[in-house]
C-alpha positions as a Python dict, from the first residue, in 0.01 Angstrom:
ca = {
    (1, 'Q'): (0, 0, 0),
    (2, 'A'): (264, 233, -147),
    (3, 'E'): (5, 350, -400),
    (4, 'D'): (-242, 430, -120),
    (5, 'S'): (30, 626, 60),
    (6, 'K'): (101, 831, -254),
    (7, 'R'): (-269, 901, -297),
    (8, 'E'): (-303, 1009, 65),
    (9, 'Q'): (0, 1237, 35),
    (10, 'F'): (-146, 1389, -281),
    (11, 'R'): (-484, 1437, -113),
    (12, 'R'): (-318, 1614, 182),
    (13, 'Y'): (-122, 1830, -62),
    (14, 'L'): (-443, 1933, -242),
    (15, 'E'): (-617, 1999, 89),
    (16, 'K'): (-327, 2208, 223),
    (17, 'A'): (-314, 2411, -99),
    (18, 'G'): (-685, 2488, -78),
    (19, 'V'): (-765, 2304, -399),
    (20, 'L'): (-1021, 2069, -244),
    (21, 'D'): (-1203, 2358, -79),
    (22, 'A'): (-1210, 2560, -403),
    (23, 'L'): (-1335, 2264, -606),
    (24, 'T'): (-1601, 2188, -347),
    (25, 'K'): (-1726, 2548, -350),
    (26, 'V'): (-1748, 2557, -729),
    (27, 'L'): (-1919, 2220, -751),
    (28, 'V'): (-2170, 2325, -484),
    (29, 'A'): (-2236, 2648, -678),
    (30, 'L'): (-2297, 2444, -994),
    (31, 'Y'): (-2525, 2207, -805),
    (32, 'E'): (-2726, 2497, -661),
    (33, 'E'): (-2752, 2674, -997),
    (34, 'P'): (-3127, 2678, -1079),
    (35, 'E'): (-3067, 2664, -1455),
    (36, 'K'): (-2772, 2446, -1535),
    (37, 'P'): (-2531, 2601, -1786),
    (38, 'N'): (-2482, 2442, -2127),
    (39, 'S'): (-2119, 2382, -2045),
    (40, 'A'): (-2042, 2266, -1695),
    (41, 'L'): (-1672, 2283, -1778),
    (42, 'D'): (-1696, 2651, -1876),
    (43, 'F'): (-1886, 2717, -1553),
    (44, 'L'): (-1609, 2552, -1353),
    (45, 'K'): (-1334, 2737, -1540),
    (46, 'H'): (-1507, 3072, -1493),
    (47, 'H'): (-1575, 3023, -1124),
    (48, 'L'): (-1237, 2872, -1045),
    (49, 'G'): (-1076, 3170, -1213),
    (50, 'A'): (-1275, 3398, -984),
    (51, 'L'): (-1148, 3208, -681),
    (52, 'A'): (-784, 3226, -786),
    (53, 'P'): (-565, 3456, -582),
    (54, 'E'): (-481, 3790, -737),
    (55, 'N'): (-160, 3828, -928),
    (56, 'P'): (62, 4067, -726),
    (57, 'E'): (121, 4275, -1040),
    (58, 'I'): (-252, 4324, -1085),
    (59, 'E'): (-290, 4437, -725),
    (60, 'A'): (1, 4679, -765),
    (61, 'L'): (-159, 4822, -1079),
    (62, 'R'): (-491, 4864, -899),
    (63, 'L'): (-318, 5059, -624),
    (64, 'E'): (-140, 5272, -881),
    (65, 'V'): (-470, 5347, -1058),
    (66, 'A'): (-628, 5447, -726),
    (67, 'E'): (-337, 5681, -654),
    (68, 'M'): (-358, 5831, -1002),
    (69, 'K'): (-731, 5892, -957),
    (70, 'E'): (-664, 6078, -632),
    (71, 'K'): (-395, 6290, -799),
    (72, 'Y'): (-626, 6358, -1093),
    (73, 'E'): (-903, 6477, -861),
    (74, 'A'): (-655, 6700, -677),
    (75, 'V'): (-533, 6851, -1004),
    (76, 'L'): (-892, 6913, -1116),
    (77, 'E'): (-964, 7091, -788),
    (78, 'E'): (-645, 7297, -817),
    (79, 'N'): (-734, 7387, -1177),
    (80, 'K'): (-1081, 7499, -1068),
    (81, 'N'): (-933, 7715, -791),
    (82, 'L'): (-679, 7871, -1024),
    (83, 'K'): (-946, 7949, -1282),
    (84, 'A'): (-1150, 8119, -1012),
    (85, 'K'): (-852, 8332, -908),
    (86, 'V'): (-781, 8435, -1268),
    (87, 'Q'): (-1141, 8547, -1318),
    (88, 'V'): (-1126, 8761, -1001),
    (89, 'Y'): (-834, 8973, -1122),
}
């Protein structure tokens, strides 16, 4: 009975962490795949990786890239305006 209790606790832990849901989604995707991949394990690894939450550092870098793109566009526009002013004089 102690073993069943440990299993149930572990199952609840996996459910609370979202592991069971993620595994179910990936297994359903594999089941619904019209042409089964050569490596089911690679399919699972790839799709589980896609379901994993983003690393906070990656998200911060994405935001930084977006900000840099905006600044770059602003500098390009300013450069264009300054070139136009120089040609006028």
